[in-house]
Amino acid sequence: MPTTLTVRILGAGISGLASAILLAADGHRVELIDERFEAPAVGTSLGLFGPAQTALARLGLLDQVRAMSAAPDAGTLRSADGRVLAAVPAGKALLISRSDLVRALLEALPESVERRRRRVEEVRPLRDGADLLVGADGAHSLVRRSGWPGQGRARSHGVTVLRGTAAIAPPEISETWGRGWLFRITPLAGGGTNWFACLPEHRTGSRDEDLAHLRRSLGGRRDVIDEVLAAASTEQTLVHGLHTAPAVWPVRQNVVLVGDAAHAMAPNLGHGANTALQDAESLALALRHAQSRASQGPSPQQGPSPQEGSLQSPSAVVAPALRRYSAARALPGQGWRLGSEAMLRVAMSSRGAPLRDRVLHCTTGRLAERRSSSARHAERRGVPR
Ligand SMILES: Cc1cc2nc3c(=O)[nH]c(=O)nc-3n(C[C@H](O)[C@H](O)[C@H](O)COP(=O)(O)OP(=O)(O)OC[C@H]3O[C@@H](n4cnc5c(N)ncnc54)[C@H](O)[C@@H]3O)c2cc1C
């Protein structure tokens, strides 16, 4: 008989909701705590790749998410003067609005999951009576700060991120790298434009003023950016700082970190939500594996096996499951975080920007231009690709 665990999850974002759905489906008693259970008001786009799609299939949500998503077109990386620096392939990602994804997860939450709406100020009481505490509480995770003292604080990159949606067709699918700034334009599922920008830290506390600052800083650089910024509105714009998680091993005793709490990354590789879904799937699979191992009992060398139908102690399941989870997820999570930070540095470099642009344009940029011009020729001659 599988051991039923009492699992407490702090955070009902993508990682917490996905974990709650999968663990409740496996019969565990799940309590999910968040100060708000709601989808974000501004539906900026997320790109979900193959492994995250596998996790969505396990959640039973892949078809629903596919129906709400757009397939991305290929785009280009450009310099501030419009030169092509590299091609950005379309891949087989699904582009979905973050609001739609969180709404789908909220709707899929089984009745059996106990929802507690409150702000948590102290982690210790959360461990009382729980076999497992899951920290799914985002980049500034309280669970991480209290369980990993001295090394749990998120790191600021001195960058302000503005992101939003605009009710126009995307004038181009691109990311433009300037001197100390970047601007990305992608399509929005259902029509419209998704955009995001990074600038050196500048936040006034007023979204109106922050958007005006962005328009002043990037206005006149490229027509496509001007077009998107002219269509952007304060109501459909979010402004925040950019923080990434420290390098921590995501497991301590019976506490585990998932999603941004484990490895909050810079947005430059577009993988935060992907890794959040994979963490949730991996945690559920690790617990299932440990349950089945525990119910088979110890090997003959380890002593007598438990009586048929008897329950294993929760720690006999949790400890090996968390070892398995951390072996599977610690390095990929930290790898994406480090890669995204490196990409952020290159994208936001200021003095090095002219050299960066020259090198990229002469290598990957020229290759991308040659490929796209031969594709255009082939199309004119009617050659199937
Ligand atoms: C500009 C930008 C673009 C991005 N683009 C992509 C992309 O294209 N693809 C991609 O995969 N990812 C992308 N991401 C990253 C992605 O959005 C995140 O990685 C993902 O949402 C993390 O989910 P999470 O559930 O781990 O954390 P969160 O979404 O931060 O959820 C944490 C939850 O915990 C709750 N909480 C926290 N502390 C407490 C507390 N003390 N008490 C009660 N509740 C608490 C919060 O209310 C929140 O609901 C992007 C991010 C940015 C900034």
PDB file of N, CA and C and ligand atoms in Angstrom, residues 10-16 33-36 45-48 98 118-120 136-139 142 161 163 184 196 240 258-261 267 270-274 276, ligand 1:
ATOM      1  N   LEU A  10       4.279  26.085  -0.418  1.00  0.00           N
ATOM      2  CA  LEU A  10       4.132  27.550  -0.339  1.00  0.00           C
ATOM      3  C   LEU A  10       4.349  28.114  -1.735  1.00  0.00           C
ATOM      4  N   GLY A  11       3.291  28.746  -2.283  1.00  0.00           N
ATOM      5  CA  GLY A  11       3.402  29.375  -3.600  1.00  0.00           C
ATOM      6  C   GLY A  11       2.502  28.697  -4.618  1.00  0.00           C
ATOM      7  N   ALA A  12       1.557  29.466  -5.155  1.00  0.00           N
ATOM      8  CA  ALA A  12       0.647  28.919  -6.174  1.00  0.00           C
ATOM      9  C   ALA A  12       0.900  29.612  -7.511  1.00  0.00           C
ATOM     10  N   GLY A  13       2.187  29.677  -7.898  1.00  0.00           N
ATOM     11  CA  GLY A  13       2.551  30.089  -9.254  1.00  0.00           C
ATOM     12  C   GLY A  13       2.608  28.820 -10.109  1.00  0.00           C
ATOM     13  N   ILE A  14       3.334  28.886 -11.195  1.00  0.00           N
ATOM     14  CA  ILE A  14       3.360  27.750 -12.124  1.00  0.00           C
ATOM     15  C   ILE A  14       3.930  26.501 -11.443  1.00  0.00           C
ATOM     16  N   SER A  15       5.034  26.650 -10.682  1.00  0.00           N
ATOM     17  CA  SER A  15       5.658  25.455 -10.088  1.00  0.00           C
ATOM     18  C   SER A  15       4.818  24.885  -8.953  1.00  0.00           C
ATOM     19  N   GLY A  16       4.236  25.755  -8.118  1.00  0.00           N
ATOM     20  CA  GLY A  16       3.440  25.275  -6.985  1.00  0.00           C
ATOM     21  C   GLY A  16       2.147  24.623  -7.445  1.00  0.00           C
ATOM     22  N   ILE A  33      -0.515  27.044  -0.202  1.00  0.00           N
ATOM     23  CA  ILE A  33      -0.667  28.351   0.447  1.00  0.00           C
ATOM     24  C   ILE A  33      -0.155  29.447  -0.481  1.00  0.00           C
ATOM     25  N   ASP A  34      -0.945  30.498  -0.609  1.00  0.00           N
ATOM     26  CA  ASP A  34      -0.494  31.671  -1.384  1.00  0.00           C
ATOM     27  C   ASP A  34      -1.288  32.867  -0.899  1.00  0.00           C
ATOM     28  N   GLU A  35      -0.663  34.050  -1.040  1.00  0.00           N
ATOM     29  CA  GLU A  35      -1.413  35.243  -0.629  1.00  0.00           C
ATOM     30  C   GLU A  35      -2.485  35.599  -1.648  1.00  0.00           C
ATOM     31  N   ARG A  36      -2.354  35.061  -2.860  1.00  0.00           N
ATOM     32  CA  ARG A  36      -3.429  35.260  -3.851  1.00  0.00           C
ATOM     33  C   ARG A  36      -3.466  34.030  -4.753  1.00  0.00           C
ATOM     34  N   SER A  45       3.614  36.758 -22.966  1.00  0.00           N
ATOM     35  CA  SER A  45       3.808  35.404 -23.537  1.00  0.00           C
ATOM     36  C   SER A  45       4.917  34.613 -22.859  1.00  0.00           C
ATOM     37  N   LEU A  46       4.707  33.293 -22.798  1.00  0.00           N
ATOM     38  CA  LEU A  46       5.753  32.358 -22.386  1.00  0.00           C
ATOM     39  C   LEU A  46       5.946  31.368 -23.522  1.00  0.00           C
ATOM     40  N   GLY A  47       7.193  30.995 -23.791  1.00  0.00           N
ATOM     41  CA  GLY A  47       7.448  29.947 -24.783  1.00  0.00           C
ATOM     42  C   GLY A  47       7.691  28.636 -24.055  1.00  0.00           C
ATOM     43  N   LEU A  48       6.921  27.599 -24.390  1.00  0.00           N
ATOM     44  CA  LEU A  48       7.079  26.308 -23.713  1.00  0.00           C
ATOM     45  C   LEU A  48       7.631  25.276 -24.705  1.00  0.00           C
ATOM     46  N   ARG A  98       0.896  33.987 -20.143  1.00  0.00           N
ATOM     47  CA  ARG A  98       1.135  33.515 -18.770  1.00  0.00           C
ATOM     48  C   ARG A  98      -0.189  33.437 -17.997  1.00  0.00           C
ATOM     49  N   ARG A 118      -3.142  33.257   2.347  1.00  0.00           N
ATOM     50  CA  ARG A 118      -2.536  34.126   3.361  1.00  0.00           C
ATOM     51  C   ARG A 118      -1.080  34.386   3.015  1.00  0.00           C
ATOM     52  N   ARG A 119      -0.563  35.470   3.580  1.00  0.00           N
ATOM     53  CA  ARG A 119       0.867  35.747   3.400  1.00  0.00           C
ATOM     54  C   ARG A 119       1.617  35.057   4.531  1.00  0.00           C
ATOM     55  N   VAL A 120       2.627  34.301   4.186  1.00  0.00           N
ATOM     56  CA  VAL A 120       3.407  33.585   5.197  1.00  0.00           C
ATOM     57  C   VAL A 120       4.605  34.435   5.583  1.00  0.00           C
ATOM     58  N   ALA A 136       7.772  26.811  -3.286  1.00  0.00           N
ATOM     59  CA  ALA A 136       7.484  27.190  -4.678  1.00  0.00           C
ATOM     60  C   ALA A 136       7.166  28.675  -4.685  1.00  0.00           C
ATOM     61  N   ASP A 137       7.908  29.420  -3.852  1.00  0.00           N
ATOM     62  CA  ASP A 137       7.528  30.800  -3.572  1.00  0.00           C
ATOM     63  C   ASP A 137       8.397  31.835  -4.290  1.00  0.00           C
ATOM     64  N   GLY A 138       8.879  31.468  -5.465  1.00  0.00           N
ATOM     65  CA  GLY A 138       9.432  32.459  -6.367  1.00  0.00           C
ATOM     66  C   GLY A 138      10.848  32.923  -6.070  1.00  0.00           C
ATOM     67  N   ALA A 139      11.279  33.920  -6.839  1.00  0.00           N
ATOM     68  CA  ALA A 139      12.681  34.370  -6.826  1.00  0.00           C
ATOM     69  C   ALA A 139      13.150  34.797  -5.432  1.00  0.00           C
ATOM     70  N   LEU A 142      10.915  32.835   0.599  1.00  0.00           N
ATOM     71  CA  LEU A 142      11.090  32.864   2.054  1.00  0.00           C
ATOM     72  C   LEU A 142      11.609  31.503   2.538  1.00  0.00           C
ATOM     73  N   VAL A 161      13.179  45.569 -15.711  1.00  0.00           N
ATOM     74  CA  VAL A 161      12.490  44.878 -16.806  1.00  0.00           C
ATOM     75  C   VAL A 161      11.106  45.504 -16.960  1.00  0.00           C
ATOM     76  N   ARG A 163       7.678  44.844 -19.300  1.00  0.00           N
ATOM     77  CA  ARG A 163       7.119  43.920 -20.289  1.00  0.00           C
ATOM     78  C   ARG A 163       5.636  44.163 -20.411  1.00  0.00           C
ATOM     79  N   ARG A 184      12.651  43.034 -26.917  1.00  0.00           N
ATOM     80  CA  ARG A 184      12.203  41.825 -27.641  1.00  0.00           C
ATOM     81  C   ARG A 184      10.753  42.000 -28.088  1.00  0.00           C
ATOM     82  N   PHE A 196       9.193  42.843 -24.407  1.00  0.00           N
ATOM     83  CA  PHE A 196       9.839  43.114 -23.122  1.00  0.00           C
ATOM     84  C   PHE A 196      11.149  43.835 -23.336  1.00  0.00           C
ATOM     85  N   HIS A 240       9.429  45.565 -13.234  1.00  0.00           N
ATOM     86  CA  HIS A 240      10.043  44.962 -12.039  1.00  0.00           C
ATOM     87  C   HIS A 240      11.560  44.919 -12.165  1.00  0.00           C
ATOM     88  N   VAL A 258      11.392  24.341  -5.652  1.00  0.00           N
ATOM     89  CA  VAL A 258      11.051  24.108  -7.064  1.00  0.00           C
ATOM     90  C   VAL A 258      10.875  25.466  -7.759  1.00  0.00           C
ATOM     91  N   GLY A 259      11.024  25.472  -9.078  1.00  0.00           N
ATOM     92  CA  GLY A 259      10.785  26.681  -9.870  1.00  0.00           C
ATOM     93  C   GLY A 259      11.752  27.800  -9.527  1.00  0.00           C
ATOM     94  N   ASP A 260      11.258  29.038  -9.572  1.00  0.00           N
ATOM     95  CA  ASP A 260      12.127  30.194  -9.335  1.00  0.00           C
ATOM     96  C   ASP A 260      12.760  30.170  -7.944  1.00  0.00           C
ATOM     97  N   ALA A 261      12.100  29.558  -6.971  1.00  0.00           N
ATOM     98  CA  ALA A 261      12.694  29.472  -5.628  1.00  0.00           C
ATOM     99  C   ALA A 261      14.025  28.730  -5.706  1.00  0.00           C
ATOM    100  N   PRO A 267      15.507  36.537 -17.755  1.00  0.00           N
ATOM    101  CA  PRO A 267      14.509  36.133 -18.753  1.00  0.00           C
ATOM    102  C   PRO A 267      15.091  35.852 -20.140  1.00  0.00           C
ATOM    103  N   GLY A 270      14.408  32.551 -21.783  1.00  0.00           N
ATOM    104  CA  GLY A 270      12.996  32.163 -21.801  1.00  0.00           C
ATOM    105  C   GLY A 270      12.755  30.756 -21.270  1.00  0.00           C
ATOM    106  N   HIS A 271      13.367  30.418 -20.129  1.00  0.00           N
ATOM    107  CA  HIS A 271      13.229  29.043 -19.651  1.00  0.00           C
ATOM    108  C   HIS A 271      12.717  28.896 -18.229  1.00  0.00           C
ATOM    109  N   GLY A 272      12.375  29.987 -17.551  1.00  0.00           N
ATOM    110  CA  GLY A 272      11.963  29.883 -16.151  1.00  0.00           C
ATOM    111  C   GLY A 272      10.717  29.038 -15.957  1.00  0.00           C
ATOM    112  N   ALA A 273       9.698  29.281 -16.759  1.00  0.00           N
ATOM    113  CA  ALA A 273       8.456  28.517 -16.610  1.00  0.00           C
ATOM    114  C   ALA A 273       8.652  27.071 -17.058  1.00  0.00           C
ATOM    115  N   ASN A 274       9.525  26.896 -18.059  1.00  0.00           N
ATOM    116  CA  ASN A 274       9.823  25.535 -18.521  1.00  0.00           C
ATOM    117  C   ASN A 274      10.440  24.698 -17.404  1.00  0.00           C
ATOM    118  N   ALA A 276      10.269  25.289 -14.268  1.00  0.00           N
ATOM    119  CA  ALA A 276       9.304  25.176 -13.163  1.00  0.00           C
ATOM    120  C   ALA A 276       8.398  23.953 -13.391  1.00  0.00           C
TER     121      ALA A 276
HETATM  122  C1  LIG B   1      10.268  39.266 -18.689  1.00  0.00           C
HETATM  123  C2  LIG B   1      10.133  37.805 -18.400  1.00  0.00           C
HETATM  124  C3  LIG B   1       9.902  36.939 -19.448  1.00  0.00           C
HETATM  125  C4  LIG B   1       9.828  35.576 -19.210  1.00  0.00           C
HETATM  126  N1  LIG B   1       9.647  34.759 -20.275  1.00  0.00           N
HETATM  127  C5  LIG B   1       9.653  33.436 -20.080  1.00  0.00           C
HETATM  128  C6  LIG B   1       9.497  32.534 -21.197  1.00  0.00           C
HETATM  129  O1  LIG B   1       9.345  32.930 -22.364  1.00  0.00           O
HETATM  130  N2  LIG B   1       9.528  31.209 -20.940  1.00  0.00           N
HETATM  131  C7  LIG B   1       9.692  30.732 -19.671  1.00  0.00           C
HETATM  132  O2  LIG B   1       9.748  29.510 -19.505  1.00  0.00           O
HETATM  133  N3  LIG B   1       9.804  31.550 -18.602  1.00  0.00           N
HETATM  134  C8  LIG B   1       9.792  32.880 -18.761  1.00  0.00           C
HETATM  135  N4  LIG B   1       9.900  33.703 -17.675  1.00  0.00           N
HETATM  136  C9  LIG B   1      10.066  33.142 -16.301  1.00  0.00           C
HETATM  137  C10 LIG B   1       8.796  32.586 -15.648  1.00  0.00           C
HETATM  138  O3  LIG B   1       7.767  33.518 -15.700  1.00  0.00           O
HETATM  139  C11 LIG B   1       9.063  32.170 -14.185  1.00  0.00           C
HETATM  140  O4  LIG B   1      10.241  31.432 -14.143  1.00  0.00           O
HETATM  141  C12 LIG B   1       7.934  31.329 -13.592  1.00  0.00           C
HETATM  142  O5  LIG B   1       6.731  32.022 -13.628  1.00  0.00           O
HETATM  143  C13 LIG B   1       8.264  30.911 -12.147  1.00  0.00           C
HETATM  144  O6  LIG B   1       7.163  30.297 -11.540  1.00  0.00           O
HETATM  145  P1  LIG B   1       7.173  29.936  -9.979  1.00  0.00           P
HETATM  146  O7  LIG B   1       5.854  29.289  -9.710  1.00  0.00           O
HETATM  147  O8  LIG B   1       8.391  29.164  -9.618  1.00  0.00           O
HETATM  148  O9  LIG B   1       7.300  31.312  -9.217  1.00  0.00           O
HETATM  149  P2  LIG B   1       6.264  32.533  -9.142  1.00  0.00           P
HETATM  150  O10 LIG B   1       5.505  32.656 -10.402  1.00  0.00           O
HETATM  151  O11 LIG B   1       7.055  33.712  -8.696  1.00  0.00           O
HETATM  152  O12 LIG B   1       5.222  32.124  -7.996  1.00  0.00           O
HETATM  153  C14 LIG B   1       5.498  32.270  -6.629  1.00  0.00           C
HETATM  154  C15 LIG B   1       4.189  32.335  -5.853  1.00  0.00           C
HETATM  155  O13 LIG B   1       4.469  32.327  -4.455  1.00  0.00           O
HETATM  156  C16 LIG B   1       3.658  33.273  -3.782  1.00  0.00           C
HETATM  157  N5  LIG B   1       4.390  33.696  -2.593  1.00  0.00           N
HETATM  158  C17 LIG B   1       5.693  34.061  -2.522  1.00  0.00           C
HETATM  159  N6  LIG B   1       6.033  34.351  -1.262  1.00  0.00           N
HETATM  160  C18 LIG B   1       4.921  34.172  -0.508  1.00  0.00           C
HETATM  161  C19 LIG B   1       4.636  34.329   0.879  1.00  0.00           C
HETATM  162  N7  LIG B   1       5.579  34.691   1.751  1.00  0.00           N
HETATM  163  N8  LIG B   1       3.381  34.054   1.329  1.00  0.00           N
HETATM  164  C20 LIG B   1       2.412  33.663   0.461  1.00  0.00           C
HETATM  165  N9  LIG B   1       2.623  33.515  -0.868  1.00  0.00           N
HETATM  166  C21 LIG B   1       3.861  33.754  -1.343  1.00  0.00           C
HETATM  167  C22 LIG B   1       3.445  34.392  -4.807  1.00  0.00           C
HETATM  168  O14 LIG B   1       2.247  35.090  -4.543  1.00  0.00           O
HETATM  169  C23 LIG B   1       3.384  33.608  -6.130  1.00  0.00           C
HETATM  170  O15 LIG B   1       2.067  33.269  -6.480  1.00  0.00           O
HETATM  171  C24 LIG B   1       9.962  35.068 -17.885  1.00  0.00           C
HETATM  172  C25 LIG B   1      10.157  35.956 -16.819  1.00  0.00           C
HETATM  173  C26 LIG B   1      10.270  37.303 -17.069  1.00  0.00           C
HETATM  174  C27 LIG B   1      10.538  38.232 -15.922  1.00  0.00           C
END
